[in-house]
Amino acid sequence: MEPGFPSRERPRALFAGLCTLDIIQSVAYVPAANEKVTALRQAVAAGGPATNAAVTFAYLGGQATLLTGVGAHPLAEGIRADLRLAGVDLIDAAGNDGASPPVSSIMVTARSGERSVVSLNAAGRALRPPARLRAMVDCAQIVLIDAHHGGLALAAARAARAHGRLCILDGGSWRDGTPDLLPLVDVAVCAAGFRPPGTSTTRQKLDYLLGSGVGWAAITNGAAPITWAGPGVRGQIPVPAVTVADTLGAGDILHGAFAYAICERRGLDPAGFRSALEFSAKVAAGACESFGTRTWMRSGSRPWDR
């Protein structure tokens, strides 16, 4: 079996999407224009929706493969090292591209845990699907896409459909290529900021997703309940109340935990879907209790046992 392909002994998933280098600073307050402040603490890690989801999946015990674009710039070595430590197998579709990977500059307000993010994201980097994409999908139980690299996401979703693999969309926001993806998506777990055309309410968003061919859908909204819908059923999942230190990556972590839970349950039905959302909500809420996207893992925290 080629390097980067997960074994068949543990839950296994392919994550296709954005990878950034996150520079995270905890500050007492967000500085005004032309003001300098000293950070209270800092963290550096590989980030991005698909990346954080893959790291979470691996932490929970799964075999995670990340398909993204990192390239050959010196900053990419920090990303590679972090992913190795996290146990995530990297498939780099950027090859020898010498351009800098996207760097996310993040300020987290210590008192509230709210964050401000500036990032190039996937702008300026077009990734071609690797020739072995179908083989990679065939070795996974689940394919999760975040749609930041539109062509890569579409190719991964098509391969998932062709191989009968469950395709999950991390819908952080509406993108130009989203309409092409939705008919290929089995599960969409989207943020409140995901706004399909002509929608404003959560119910309208869920109706749009189901009407576009998505089988199961959920909308998250921070500490508010998760609202979900499936074939003939709807419901809400409460989010555990925690003392928030940092909300950065909470949605990404939720997606990784959700993918792991669905792999463990090996099927979709109302009870299983609800159970996976409950599990992932506990994991994401627990991650918000510490600074950065990795601290909760290093502490050995098990928020899902509470």
mmCIF file of C-alpha atoms in Angstrom:
data_model
loop_
_atom_site.group_PDB
_atom_site.id
_atom_site.type_symbol
_atom_site.label_atom_id
_atom_site.label_comp_id
_atom_site.label_asym_id
_atom_site.label_seq_id
_atom_site.Cartn_x
_atom_site.Cartn_y
_atom_site.Cartn_z
ATOM 1 C CA MET A 1 0.000 0.000 0.000
ATOM 2 C CA GLU A 2 1.395 3.404 -0.948
ATOM 3 C CA PRO A 3 2.462 5.937 1.696
ATOM 4 C CA GLY A 4 -0.414 8.255 2.539
ATOM 5 C CA PHE A 5 -3.032 5.523 2.163
ATOM 6 C CA PRO A 6 -4.758 4.590 5.421
ATOM 7 C CA SER A 7 -5.024 0.973 6.494
ATOM 8 C CA ARG A 8 -8.379 -0.765 6.733
ATOM 9 C CA GLU A 9 -8.059 -1.483 10.465
ATOM 10 C CA ARG A 10 -9.279 1.865 11.844
ATOM 11 C CA PRO A 11 -11.853 4.455 10.758
ATOM 12 C CA ARG A 12 -10.363 6.089 7.693
ATOM 13 C CA ALA A 13 -11.210 9.277 5.868
ATOM 14 C CA LEU A 14 -9.887 11.504 3.108
ATOM 15 C CA PHE A 15 -10.006 15.254 3.766
ATOM 16 C CA ALA A 16 -9.734 17.490 0.687
ATOM 17 C CA GLY A 17 -9.372 21.218 1.122
ATOM 18 C CA LEU A 18 -7.465 24.132 2.563
ATOM 19 C CA CYS A 19 -4.228 24.047 4.528
ATOM 20 C CA THR A 20 -2.767 27.223 6.000
ATOM 21 C CA LEU A 21 -0.018 28.119 8.430
ATOM 22 C CA ASP A 22 -1.851 29.616 11.400
ATOM 23 C CA ILE A 23 -0.103 32.256 13.519
ATOM 24 C CA ILE A 24 -2.357 32.603 16.572
ATOM 25 C CA GLN A 25 -1.939 35.412 19.106
ATOM 26 C CA SER A 26 -3.874 35.799 22.338
ATOM 27 C CA VAL A 27 -4.433 39.489 23.104
ATOM 28 C CA ALA A 28 -6.108 41.434 25.880
ATOM 29 C CA TYR A 29 -7.882 43.501 23.220
ATOM 30 C CA VAL A 30 -7.778 44.014 19.472
ATOM 31 C CA PRO A 31 -5.412 46.920 18.741
ATOM 32 C CA ALA A 32 -6.619 50.050 17.033
ATOM 33 C CA ALA A 33 -5.108 51.378 13.803
ATOM 34 C CA ASN A 34 -1.371 52.092 14.150
ATOM 35 C CA GLU A 35 -1.323 50.577 17.647
ATOM 36 C CA LYS A 36 1.039 47.809 18.735
ATOM 37 C CA VAL A 37 0.265 45.348 21.515
ATOM 38 C CA THR A 38 2.229 42.531 23.110
ATOM 39 C CA ALA A 39 0.557 39.141 22.851
ATOM 40 C CA LEU A 40 -0.278 37.240 26.021
ATOM 41 C CA ARG A 41 0.685 33.951 24.325
ATOM 42 C CA GLN A 42 1.022 32.520 20.857
ATOM 43 C CA ALA A 43 0.684 29.268 18.932
ATOM 44 C CA VAL A 44 1.690 28.147 15.454
ATOM 45 C CA ALA A 45 0.007 25.227 13.708
ATOM 46 C CA ALA A 46 -1.240 23.954 10.391
ATOM 47 C CA GLY A 47 -4.804 25.183 9.960
ATOM 48 C CA GLY A 48 -7.754 25.449 7.630
ATOM 49 C CA PRO A 49 -11.105 23.642 7.718
ATOM 50 C CA ALA A 50 -10.107 20.332 6.126
ATOM 51 C CA THR A 51 -6.777 20.340 7.948
ATOM 52 C CA ASN A 52 -8.182 20.888 11.437
ATOM 53 C CA ALA A 53 -10.863 18.282 10.726
ATOM 54 C CA ALA A 54 -8.194 15.767 9.671
ATOM 55 C CA VAL A 55 -6.107 16.439 12.786
ATOM 56 C CA THR A 56 -9.176 15.924 14.982
ATOM 57 C CA PHE A 57 -10.081 12.698 13.184
ATOM 58 C CA ALA A 58 -6.549 11.381 13.749
ATOM 59 C CA TYR A 59 -6.555 12.426 17.405
ATOM 60 C CA LEU A 60 -9.755 10.486 17.986
ATOM 61 C CA GLY A 61 -8.116 7.344 16.600
ATOM 62 C CA GLY A 62 -8.831 7.452 12.880
ATOM 63 C CA GLN A 63 -6.543 7.225 9.869
ATOM 64 C CA ALA A 64 -6.656 10.672 8.270
ATOM 65 C CA THR A 65 -5.303 11.554 4.843
ATOM 66 C CA LEU A 66 -5.223 15.236 3.872
ATOM 67 C CA LEU A 67 -5.292 16.196 0.196
ATOM 68 C CA THR A 68 -4.301 19.833 -0.138
ATOM 69 C CA GLY A 69 -1.642 22.157 -1.524
ATOM 70 C CA VAL A 70 1.421 22.977 0.588
ATOM 71 C CA GLY A 71 4.247 23.313 -1.916
ATOM 72 C CA ALA A 72 8.013 23.689 -1.589
ATOM 73 C CA HIS A 73 8.350 27.079 0.137
ATOM 74 C CA PRO A 74 10.382 26.979 3.395
ATOM 75 C CA LEU A 75 7.253 27.812 5.421
ATOM 76 C CA ALA A 76 5.686 24.593 4.151
ATOM 77 C CA GLU A 77 8.132 22.609 6.286
ATOM 78 C CA GLY A 78 6.422 23.888 9.429
ATOM 79 C CA ILE A 79 3.102 22.628 8.108
ATOM 80 C CA ARG A 80 4.566 19.240 7.223
ATOM 81 C CA ALA A 81 6.169 18.866 10.649
ATOM 82 C CA ASP A 82 2.929 19.737 12.444
ATOM 83 C CA LEU A 83 0.921 17.253 10.374
ATOM 84 C CA ARG A 84 3.478 14.512 11.046
ATOM 85 C CA LEU A 85 3.182 15.125 14.788
ATOM 86 C CA ALA A 86 -0.612 14.995 14.471
ATOM 87 C CA GLY A 87 -0.493 11.663 12.641
ATOM 88 C CA VAL A 88 -2.052 13.010 9.445
ATOM 89 C CA ASP A 89 -0.849 11.678 6.084
ATOM 90 C CA LEU A 90 -0.285 14.558 3.643
ATOM 91 C CA ILE A 91 -0.877 14.319 -0.095
ATOM 92 C CA ASP A 92 0.528 17.545 -1.538
ATOM 93 C CA ALA A 93 -1.150 18.501 -4.799
ATOM 94 C CA ALA A 94 1.023 21.642 -5.045
ATOM 95 C CA GLY A 95 4.161 19.608 -5.756
ATOM 96 C CA ASN A 96 7.241 21.780 -6.237
ATOM 97 C CA ASP A 97 5.334 25.064 -6.288
ATOM 98 C CA GLY A 98 7.660 27.525 -4.559
ATOM 99 C CA ALA A 99 4.965 30.025 -3.600
ATOM 100 C CA SER A 100 4.353 30.629 0.091
ATOM 101 C CA PRO A 101 1.523 28.605 1.599
ATOM 102 C CA PRO A 102 -1.346 30.798 2.819
ATOM 103 C CA VAL A 103 -0.610 32.267 6.244
ATOM 104 C CA SER A 104 -3.513 33.052 8.568
ATOM 105 C CA SER A 105 -2.931 35.888 11.031
ATOM 106 C CA ILE A 106 -5.265 35.357 13.984
ATOM 107 C CA MET A 107 -5.962 37.408 17.091
ATOM 108 C CA VAL A 108 -7.961 35.824 19.892
ATOM 109 C CA THR A 109 -9.383 38.162 22.540
ATOM 110 C CA ALA A 110 -8.521 36.517 25.859
ATOM 111 C CA ARG A 111 -11.593 37.585 27.814
ATOM 112 C CA SER A 112 -14.230 36.498 25.272
ATOM 113 C CA GLY A 113 -12.464 33.890 23.127
ATOM 114 C CA GLU A 114 -13.621 35.703 19.982
ATOM 115 C CA ARG A 115 -11.208 35.684 17.078
ATOM 116 C CA SER A 116 -10.286 37.881 14.136
ATOM 117 C CA VAL A 117 -8.732 36.179 11.103
ATOM 118 C CA VAL A 118 -6.911 37.523 8.043
ATOM 119 C CA SER A 119 -5.901 34.934 5.447
ATOM 120 C CA LEU A 120 -5.266 34.525 1.739
ATOM 121 C CA ASN A 121 -6.992 31.122 1.935
ATOM 122 C CA ALA A 122 -6.884 29.367 -1.454
ATOM 123 C CA ALA A 123 -6.626 32.514 -3.583
ATOM 124 C CA GLY A 124 -3.955 32.364 -6.248
ATOM 125 C CA ARG A 125 -3.280 28.618 -6.030
ATOM 126 C CA ALA A 126 -5.035 26.263 -8.446
ATOM 127 C CA LEU A 127 -4.615 22.593 -7.581
ATOM 128 C CA ARG A 128 -4.986 19.701 -9.995
ATOM 129 C CA PRO A 129 -6.421 16.449 -8.622
ATOM 130 C CA PRO A 130 -3.703 13.788 -8.348
ATOM 131 C CA ALA A 131 -3.805 10.858 -10.758
ATOM 132 C CA ARG A 132 -4.366 8.452 -7.869
ATOM 133 C CA LEU A 133 -7.361 10.296 -6.439
ATOM 134 C CA ARG A 134 -9.779 7.458 -7.187
ATOM 135 C CA ALA A 135 -7.514 4.960 -5.426
ATOM 136 C CA MET A 136 -7.269 7.280 -2.412
ATOM 137 C CA VAL A 137 -11.048 7.594 -2.243
ATOM 138 C CA ASP A 138 -11.435 3.831 -2.565
ATOM 139 C CA CYS A 139 -9.276 3.376 0.563
ATOM 140 C CA ALA A 140 -11.452 5.735 2.629
ATOM 141 C CA GLN A 141 -14.836 5.250 4.270
ATOM 142 C CA ILE A 142 -15.647 8.954 4.109
ATOM 143 C CA VAL A 143 -14.552 11.915 2.001
ATOM 144 C CA LEU A 144 -14.816 15.377 3.578
ATOM 145 C CA ILE A 145 -14.484 18.498 1.424
ATOM 146 C CA ASP A 146 -14.360 22.152 2.472
ATOM 147 C CA ALA A 147 -14.681 23.612 -1.069
ATOM 148 C CA HIS A 148 -11.804 26.075 -0.708
ATOM 149 C CA HIS A 149 -10.026 24.497 -3.683
ATOM 150 C CA GLY A 150 -13.052 24.215 -5.935
ATOM 151 C CA GLY A 151 -11.629 21.921 -8.608
ATOM 152 C CA LEU A 152 -10.116 19.596 -6.045
ATOM 153 C CA ALA A 153 -13.368 19.461 -4.073
ATOM 154 C CA LEU A 154 -15.428 18.671 -7.152
ATOM 155 C CA ALA A 155 -13.068 15.911 -8.262
ATOM 156 C CA ALA A 156 -13.057 14.380 -4.766
ATOM 157 C CA ALA A 157 -16.859 14.543 -4.526
ATOM 158 C CA ARG A 158 -17.263 12.908 -7.938
ATOM 159 C CA ALA A 159 -14.834 10.148 -7.005
ATOM 160 C CA ALA A 160 -16.682 9.586 -3.718
ATOM 161 C CA ARG A 161 -19.968 9.206 -5.574
ATOM 162 C CA ALA A 162 -18.407 6.857 -8.141
ATOM 163 C CA HIS A 163 -16.958 4.629 -5.418
ATOM 164 C CA GLY A 164 -19.995 4.706 -3.140
ATOM 165 C CA ARG A 165 -18.214 6.627 -0.382
ATOM 166 C CA LEU A 166 -20.029 9.034 1.915
ATOM 167 C CA CYS A 167 -19.238 12.665 1.015
ATOM 168 C CA ILE A 168 -19.442 15.323 3.738
ATOM 169 C CA LEU A 169 -19.395 19.051 2.984
ATOM 170 C CA ASP A 170 -17.947 21.477 5.517
ATOM 171 C CA GLY A 171 -19.957 24.522 4.459
ATOM 172 C CA GLY A 172 -18.359 27.500 6.148
ATOM 173 C CA SER A 173 -19.696 29.921 3.563
ATOM 174 C CA TRP A 174 -21.405 29.946 0.179
ATOM 175 C CA ARG A 175 -18.958 29.756 -2.742
ATOM 176 C CA ASP A 176 -19.301 30.079 -6.516
ATOM 177 C CA GLY A 177 -18.770 26.346 -6.993
ATOM 178 C CA THR A 178 -21.160 25.216 -4.262
ATOM 179 C CA PRO A 179 -24.154 24.542 -6.596
ATOM 180 C CA ASP A 180 -22.064 22.023 -8.548
ATOM 181 C CA LEU A 181 -21.011 20.244 -5.349
ATOM 182 C CA LEU A 182 -24.353 19.848 -3.598
ATOM 183 C CA PRO A 183 -25.832 17.090 -5.818
ATOM 184 C CA LEU A 184 -22.735 15.006 -4.980
ATOM 185 C CA VAL A 185 -22.884 15.612 -1.218
ATOM 186 C CA ASP A 186 -24.484 13.105 1.155
ATOM 187 C CA VAL A 187 -24.128 15.181 4.325
ATOM 188 C CA ALA A 188 -23.706 18.950 4.648
ATOM 189 C CA VAL A 189 -22.784 20.423 8.021
ATOM 190 C CA CYS A 190 -22.764 24.185 7.527
ATOM 191 C CA ALA A 191 -22.142 27.281 9.606
ATOM 192 C CA ALA A 192 -24.706 30.014 10.162
ATOM 193 C CA GLY A 193 -22.721 32.117 7.671
ATOM 194 C CA PHE A 194 -23.509 29.633 4.885
ATOM 195 C CA ARG A 195 -26.137 31.534 2.879
ATOM 196 C CA PRO A 196 -27.509 29.958 -0.301
ATOM 197 C CA PRO A 197 -29.267 32.405 -2.654
ATOM 198 C CA GLY A 198 -32.662 33.514 -1.425
ATOM 199 C CA THR A 199 -32.220 32.143 2.107
ATOM 200 C CA SER A 200 -31.971 33.903 5.440
ATOM 201 C CA THR A 201 -33.429 31.574 8.080
ATOM 202 C CA THR A 202 -31.994 28.267 9.228
ATOM 203 C CA ARG A 203 -35.057 26.412 7.952
ATOM 204 C CA GLN A 204 -34.669 27.958 4.500
ATOM 205 C CA LYS A 205 -31.021 26.908 4.399
ATOM 206 C CA LEU A 206 -31.852 23.335 5.360
ATOM 207 C CA ASP A 207 -34.667 23.222 2.795
ATOM 208 C CA TYR A 208 -32.294 24.498 0.116
ATOM 209 C CA LEU A 209 -29.701 21.841 0.937
ATOM 210 C CA LEU A 210 -32.208 18.988 0.942
ATOM 211 C CA GLY A 211 -33.801 20.317 -2.243
ATOM 212 C CA SER A 212 -30.392 20.335 -3.937
ATOM 213 C CA GLY A 213 -29.911 16.627 -3.395
ATOM 214 C CA VAL A 214 -28.158 16.588 -0.015
ATOM 215 C CA GLY A 215 -29.457 13.673 2.059
ATOM 216 C CA TRP A 216 -28.733 15.003 5.550
ATOM 217 C CA ALA A 217 -27.958 18.565 6.636
ATOM 218 C CA ALA A 218 -27.172 20.532 9.780
ATOM 219 C CA ILE A 219 -26.599 24.201 10.572
ATOM 220 C CA THR A 220 -24.320 25.189 13.452
ATOM 221 C CA ASN A 221 -24.462 28.589 15.142
ATOM 222 C CA GLY A 222 -21.831 28.919 17.835
ATOM 223 C CA ALA A 223 -23.209 28.155 21.278
ATOM 224 C CA ALA A 224 -26.798 27.990 19.957
ATOM 225 C CA PRO A 225 -28.375 24.576 19.257
ATOM 226 C CA ILE A 226 -27.460 22.725 16.057
ATOM 227 C CA THR A 227 -30.480 22.416 13.792
ATOM 228 C CA TRP A 228 -30.611 19.396 11.514
ATOM 229 C CA ALA A 229 -32.808 17.728 8.920
ATOM 230 C CA GLY A 230 -32.952 14.476 7.004
ATOM 231 C CA PRO A 231 -35.447 12.403 5.032
ATOM 232 C CA GLY A 232 -38.742 13.226 6.754
ATOM 233 C CA VAL A 233 -37.147 14.203 10.072
ATOM 234 C CA ARG A 234 -35.886 17.382 11.762
ATOM 235 C CA GLY A 235 -34.475 18.226 15.147
ATOM 236 C CA GLN A 236 -32.090 20.229 17.285
ATOM 237 C CA ILE A 237 -28.986 19.328 19.276
ATOM 238 C CA PRO A 238 -27.989 21.430 22.307
ATOM 239 C CA VAL A 239 -24.375 22.602 22.447
ATOM 240 C CA PRO A 240 -22.707 22.002 25.831
ATOM 241 C CA ALA A 241 -22.121 25.145 27.890
ATOM 242 C CA VAL A 242 -18.409 25.732 28.545
ATOM 243 C CA THR A 243 -16.110 28.525 29.675
ATOM 244 C CA VAL A 244 -14.761 29.742 26.343
ATOM 245 C CA ALA A 245 -11.073 30.538 25.956
ATOM 246 C CA ASP A 246 -10.814 30.406 22.145
ATOM 247 C CA THR A 247 -13.373 29.661 19.416
ATOM 248 C CA LEU A 248 -10.786 29.318 16.638
ATOM 249 C CA GLY A 249 -11.300 26.132 14.639
ATOM 250 C CA ALA A 250 -14.338 25.002 16.624
ATOM 251 C CA GLY A 251 -16.362 24.299 13.492
ATOM 252 C CA ASP A 252 -13.453 22.452 11.858
ATOM 253 C CA ILE A 253 -12.998 20.304 14.964
ATOM 254 C CA LEU A 254 -16.731 19.569 14.971
ATOM 255 C CA HIS A 255 -16.500 18.330 11.372
ATOM 256 C CA GLY A 256 -13.567 16.050 12.143
ATOM 257 C CA ALA A 257 -15.341 14.584 15.170
ATOM 258 C CA PHE A 258 -18.551 14.174 13.173
ATOM 259 C CA ALA A 259 -16.702 12.294 10.410
ATOM 260 C CA TYR A 260 -15.131 9.998 12.997
ATOM 261 C CA ALA A 261 -18.472 9.313 14.681
ATOM 262 C CA ILE A 262 -20.174 8.510 11.368
ATOM 263 C CA CYS A 263 -17.338 6.127 10.453
ATOM 264 C CA GLU A 264 -17.783 4.357 13.789
ATOM 265 C CA ARG A 265 -21.526 4.012 13.259
ATOM 266 C CA ARG A 266 -21.081 2.772 9.664
ATOM 267 C CA GLY A 267 -24.375 4.122 8.384
ATOM 268 C CA LEU A 268 -26.841 6.979 8.373
ATOM 269 C CA ASP A 269 -30.228 6.963 10.067
ATOM 270 C CA PRO A 270 -31.939 9.547 12.300
ATOM 271 C CA ALA A 271 -30.581 8.085 15.534
ATOM 272 C CA GLY A 272 -27.049 7.733 14.172
ATOM 273 C CA PHE A 273 -27.020 11.204 12.642
ATOM 274 C CA ARG A 274 -28.220 12.785 15.874
ATOM 275 C CA SER A 275 -25.736 10.774 17.925
ATOM 276 C CA ALA A 276 -22.840 11.851 15.687
ATOM 277 C CA LEU A 277 -23.863 15.502 16.024
ATOM 278 C CA GLU A 278 -24.103 15.175 19.814
ATOM 279 C CA PHE A 279 -20.645 13.633 19.993
ATOM 280 C CA SER A 280 -19.081 16.231 17.721
ATOM 281 C CA ALA A 281 -20.733 19.114 19.596
ATOM 282 C CA LYS A 282 -19.156 17.871 22.835
ATOM 283 C CA VAL A 283 -15.724 17.596 21.228
ATOM 284 C CA ALA A 284 -15.904 21.071 19.647
ATOM 285 C CA ALA A 285 -17.209 22.695 22.839
ATOM 286 C CA GLY A 286 -14.420 21.082 24.846
ATOM 287 C CA ALA A 287 -11.816 22.385 22.412
ATOM 288 C CA CYS A 288 -13.073 25.939 23.011
ATOM 289 C CA GLU A 289 -11.987 25.717 26.652
ATOM 290 C CA SER A 290 -8.305 26.134 25.768
ATOM 291 C CA PHE A 291 -6.222 28.450 23.604
ATOM 292 C CA GLY A 292 -5.345 27.403 20.051
ATOM 293 C CA THR A 293 -6.439 24.397 18.048
ATOM 294 C CA ARG A 294 -4.131 21.780 19.610
ATOM 295 C CA THR A 295 -3.969 22.474 23.370
ATOM 296 C CA TRP A 296 -7.060 20.420 24.184
ATOM 297 C CA MET A 297 -5.415 17.432 22.486
ATOM 298 C CA ARG A 298 -2.117 17.769 24.330
ATOM 299 C CA SER A 299 -3.968 17.953 27.650
ATOM 300 C CA GLY A 300 -5.550 14.553 27.020
ATOM 301 C CA SER A 301 -9.009 16.093 27.310
ATOM 302 C CA ARG A 302 -11.972 13.799 26.598
ATOM 303 C CA PRO A 303 -14.919 16.212 26.390
ATOM 304 C CA TRP A 304 -17.145 13.566 24.803
ATOM 305 C CA ASP A 305 -17.133 11.604 28.095
ATOM 306 C CA ARG A 306 -18.801 14.386 30.063
#
